[in-house]
Short mmCIF file of C-alpha atoms in Angstrom, two decimals:
data_model
loop_
_atom_site.label_atom_id
_atom_site.label_comp_id
_atom_site.label_asym_id
_atom_site.label_seq_id
_atom_site.Cartn_x
_atom_site.Cartn_y
_atom_site.Cartn_z
CA MET A 697 12.53 46.23 6.30
CA PHE A 698 13.31 42.50 5.97
CA LYS A 699 16.30 41.41 3.93
CA VAL A 700 15.21 39.19 1.01
CA ASN A 701 17.88 36.79 -0.29
CA GLU A 702 17.66 34.95 -3.61
CA TYR A 703 19.58 31.82 -4.59
CA PHE A 704 19.61 29.64 -7.74
CA ASP A 705 18.24 32.47 -9.91
CA GLY A 706 15.43 33.19 -7.47
CA LYS A 707 14.24 29.59 -7.30
CA VAL A 708 15.01 29.79 -3.59
CA THR A 709 14.01 33.02 -1.89
CA SER A 710 14.33 33.67 1.82
CA MET A 711 13.76 36.47 4.32
CA ALA A 712 15.86 36.87 7.44
CA PHE A 713 14.54 37.70 10.89
CA GLU A 714 15.42 37.29 14.56
CA GLU A 715 13.68 34.86 16.86
CA ALA A 716 14.00 34.85 20.65
CA THR A 717 16.45 31.95 20.32
CA GLY A 718 18.54 33.33 17.45
CA SER A 719 18.64 34.07 13.74
CA ALA A 720 16.21 32.44 11.34
CA THR A 721 14.90 32.67 7.81
CA VAL A 722 11.56 31.89 6.26
CA GLY A 723 11.34 31.27 2.55
CA LEU A 724 10.23 29.40 -0.52
CA MET A 725 11.90 26.76 -2.66
CA ALA A 726 10.58 26.14 -6.15
CA LYS A 727 10.26 22.56 -7.41
CA GLY A 728 13.80 21.46 -8.29
CA GLU A 729 17.10 20.13 -6.93
CA TYR A 730 19.57 22.12 -4.80
CA GLU A 731 22.56 21.77 -2.56
CA PHE A 732 23.28 24.07 0.37
CA GLY A 733 26.35 24.42 2.55
CA THR A 734 26.02 25.25 6.26
CA ASP A 735 28.12 27.36 8.64
CA LYS A 736 26.12 26.98 11.85
CA LYS A 737 24.00 24.00 12.73
CA GLU A 738 20.52 24.39 11.21
CA ILE A 739 17.04 23.17 12.03
CA MET A 740 14.95 23.13 8.84
CA HIS A 741 11.17 23.13 9.22
CA VAL A 742 8.82 22.27 6.35
CA VAL A 743 6.11 24.92 6.66
CA SER A 744 4.18 23.75 3.61
CA GLY A 745 5.14 21.16 0.97
CA GLU A 746 7.92 18.55 0.98
CA LEU A 747 11.71 18.42 1.10
CA VAL A 748 13.53 15.19 0.23
CA ILE A 749 17.08 15.47 1.55
CA GLN A 750 20.44 13.72 1.61
CA LEU A 751 22.79 14.80 4.36
CA LYS A 752 26.54 15.00 3.57
CA GLY A 753 28.17 11.61 3.99
CA GLU A 754 24.86 9.72 3.97
CA GLU A 755 23.51 7.45 1.24
CA ASN A 756 19.80 7.58 1.95
CA TRP A 757 17.34 10.24 0.96
CA THR A 758 14.62 11.15 3.50
CA SER A 759 11.33 12.93 2.87
CA TYR A 760 10.05 15.62 5.24
CA LYS A 761 6.57 17.02 4.80
CA THR A 762 4.46 19.88 6.21
CA GLY A 763 4.96 20.17 9.96
CA GLU A 764 8.13 18.06 10.03
CA HIS A 765 11.73 19.22 10.55
CA PHE A 766 15.29 17.97 10.29
CA ASN A 767 18.73 18.93 11.59
CA VAL A 768 21.82 19.72 9.56
CA ASP A 769 25.28 19.84 11.14
CA GLY A 770 27.29 23.04 11.01
CA SER A 771 30.18 23.29 8.54
CA SER A 772 28.49 20.68 6.40
CA SER A 773 26.09 20.49 3.43
CA PHE A 774 22.90 18.81 2.28
CA LYS A 775 21.20 18.03 -1.04
CA LEU A 776 17.51 18.62 -1.62
CA GLN A 777 14.97 17.30 -4.07
CA VAL A 778 11.89 19.53 -3.91
CA PRO A 779 8.88 17.83 -5.56
CA VAL A 780 6.49 20.79 -5.08
CA ASP A 781 6.94 24.49 -4.31
CA THR A 782 7.72 24.41 -0.60
CA ALA A 783 7.72 26.96 2.21
CA TYR A 784 10.33 26.46 4.93
CA ARG A 785 11.73 28.01 8.08
CA CYS A 786 15.41 27.67 8.98
CA GLN A 787 16.74 28.19 12.49
CA TYR A 788 20.46 28.84 12.91
CA ILE A 789 21.83 27.28 16.10
CA ASP A 790 24.92 28.81 17.80
CA MET B 1291 10.71 33.73 -9.28
CA PHE B 1292 8.41 34.32 -6.29
CA LYS B 1293 6.42 37.54 -6.07
CA VAL B 1294 7.39 39.51 -2.96
CA ASN B 1295 4.71 41.88 -1.64
CA GLU B 1296 5.38 44.64 0.90
CA TYR B 1297 2.80 46.35 3.11
CA PHE B 1298 3.02 49.07 5.78
CA ASP B 1299 6.35 50.38 4.42
CA GLY B 1300 7.84 46.89 4.34
CA LYS B 1301 6.95 46.10 7.94
CA VAL B 1302 4.91 43.24 6.53
CA THR B 1303 6.55 41.33 3.67
CA SER B 1304 5.09 38.24 2.04
CA MET B 1305 5.84 35.85 -0.80
CA ALA B 1306 3.13 34.16 -2.82
CA PHE B 1307 3.10 30.50 -3.87
CA GLU B 1308 0.72 27.73 -4.81
CA GLU B 1309 -0.08 24.82 -2.54
CA ALA B 1310 -1.90 21.64 -3.61
CA THR B 1311 -5.06 23.06 -2.02
CA GLY B 1312 -4.82 26.62 -3.36
CA SER B 1313 -2.99 29.93 -3.11
CA ALA B 1314 -0.91 30.80 -0.07
CA THR B 1315 1.66 33.25 1.17
CA VAL B 1316 4.51 32.99 3.63
CA GLY B 1317 5.91 36.11 5.20
CA LEU B 1318 7.13 38.21 8.07
CA MET B 1319 5.44 40.84 10.24
CA ALA B 1320 7.61 43.22 12.21
CA LYS B 1321 6.65 44.10 15.78
CA GLY B 1322 3.75 46.55 15.50
CA GLU B 1323 0.00 46.94 14.93
CA TYR B 1324 -1.82 46.32 11.64
CA GLU B 1325 -5.24 45.81 10.13
CA PHE B 1326 -5.87 43.65 7.10
CA GLY B 1327 -8.98 43.23 4.96
CA THR B 1328 -9.84 39.86 3.43
CA ASP B 1329 -11.42 38.85 0.12
CA LYS B 1330 -11.40 35.07 0.46
CA LYS B 1331 -11.60 33.19 3.74
CA GLU B 1332 -8.09 32.83 5.21
CA ILE B 1333 -6.33 30.39 7.52
CA MET B 1334 -3.44 32.18 9.22
CA HIS B 1335 -0.68 30.00 10.70
CA VAL B 1336 1.90 31.35 13.14
CA VAL B 1337 5.15 29.83 11.87
CA SER B 1338 7.32 31.55 14.47
CA GLY B 1339 6.44 34.25 17.00
CA GLU B 1340 3.01 35.53 18.13
CA LEU B 1341 -0.02 37.27 16.65
CA VAL B 1342 -2.63 38.84 18.93
CA ILE B 1343 -5.77 39.40 16.87
CA GLN B 1344 -9.22 40.94 17.00
CA LEU B 1345 -11.63 39.72 14.38
CA LYS B 1346 -14.11 42.23 12.86
CA GLY B 1347 -17.18 42.57 15.02
CA GLU B 1348 -15.55 40.95 18.06
CA GLU B 1349 -14.48 42.63 21.29
CA ASN B 1350 -11.84 40.21 22.54
CA TRP B 1351 -8.25 39.92 21.47
CA THR B 1352 -6.77 36.42 21.17
CA SER B 1353 -3.12 35.40 21.14
CA TYR B 1354 -1.81 32.78 18.73
CA LYS B 1355 1.73 31.51 19.06
CA THR B 1356 4.16 29.32 17.07
CA GLY B 1357 2.35 26.29 15.67
CA GLU B 1358 -1.14 27.71 16.17
CA HIS B 1359 -3.56 29.03 13.55
CA PHE B 1360 -6.81 30.96 13.25
CA ASN B 1361 -9.52 31.50 10.62
CA VAL B 1362 -10.68 34.81 9.18
CA ASP B 1363 -13.93 35.11 7.23
CA GLY B 1364 -13.88 36.27 3.64
CA SER B 1365 -14.95 39.85 2.84
CA SER B 1366 -14.04 40.82 6.38
CA SER B 1367 -11.04 42.24 8.27
CA PHE B 1368 -8.92 41.68 11.38
CA LYS B 1369 -6.61 43.73 13.57
CA LEU B 1370 -3.24 42.45 14.73
CA GLN B 1371 -0.92 43.34 17.57
CA VAL B 1372 2.46 41.76 16.86
CA PRO B 1373 4.65 41.71 20.01
CA VAL B 1374 7.73 40.19 18.30
CA ASP B 1375 8.85 39.82 14.67
CA THR B 1376 6.67 36.95 13.48
CA ALA B 1377 6.74 34.54 10.54
CA TYR B 1378 3.36 33.44 9.22
CA ARG B 1379 1.74 31.40 6.48
CA CYS B 1380 -1.64 32.39 5.03
CA GLN B 1381 -3.86 29.97 3.14
CA TYR B 1382 -6.59 31.42 0.91
CA ILE B 1383 -9.72 29.26 0.91
CA ASP B 1384 -12.07 29.32 -2.15
#
């Protein structure tokens, strides 16, 4: 019923669904380091755990924990350091 | 990497992971009506969408929306009416 997508050999697994405001995914990231590219602008919510991120073109790394969220520009990318298995929700903004 | 579980012909799909405080799942429920039994006590968080629930032994139905959560006793059950595809997180409490 829901499309399950796997990245980085399954270390990141997400499921796609539609919200009233547009497309979204909910998923899990295993402890590790990743980099993702973006097409649309994204709002990333930490559902449970922690994501430490570096946005493209920025020097600093910022930590986001359960209940917090951050924005990523469209046609961009961001690096993540994931200190613990983390659940997230991603909203894609047209 | 993460175990994906499907219920009700895939209309409910969840992924299991470990939080600092214990086992949890994150998942999606398609629009529809369901009933789940519980072993351990559960804390159900609405990540995105809405869950209208009736706890075992209760008459009333209560709506929980994005950002809200509810508790379900262990060794019990609860009915759900899901008006829109909904993302949820479930914490299992020892």
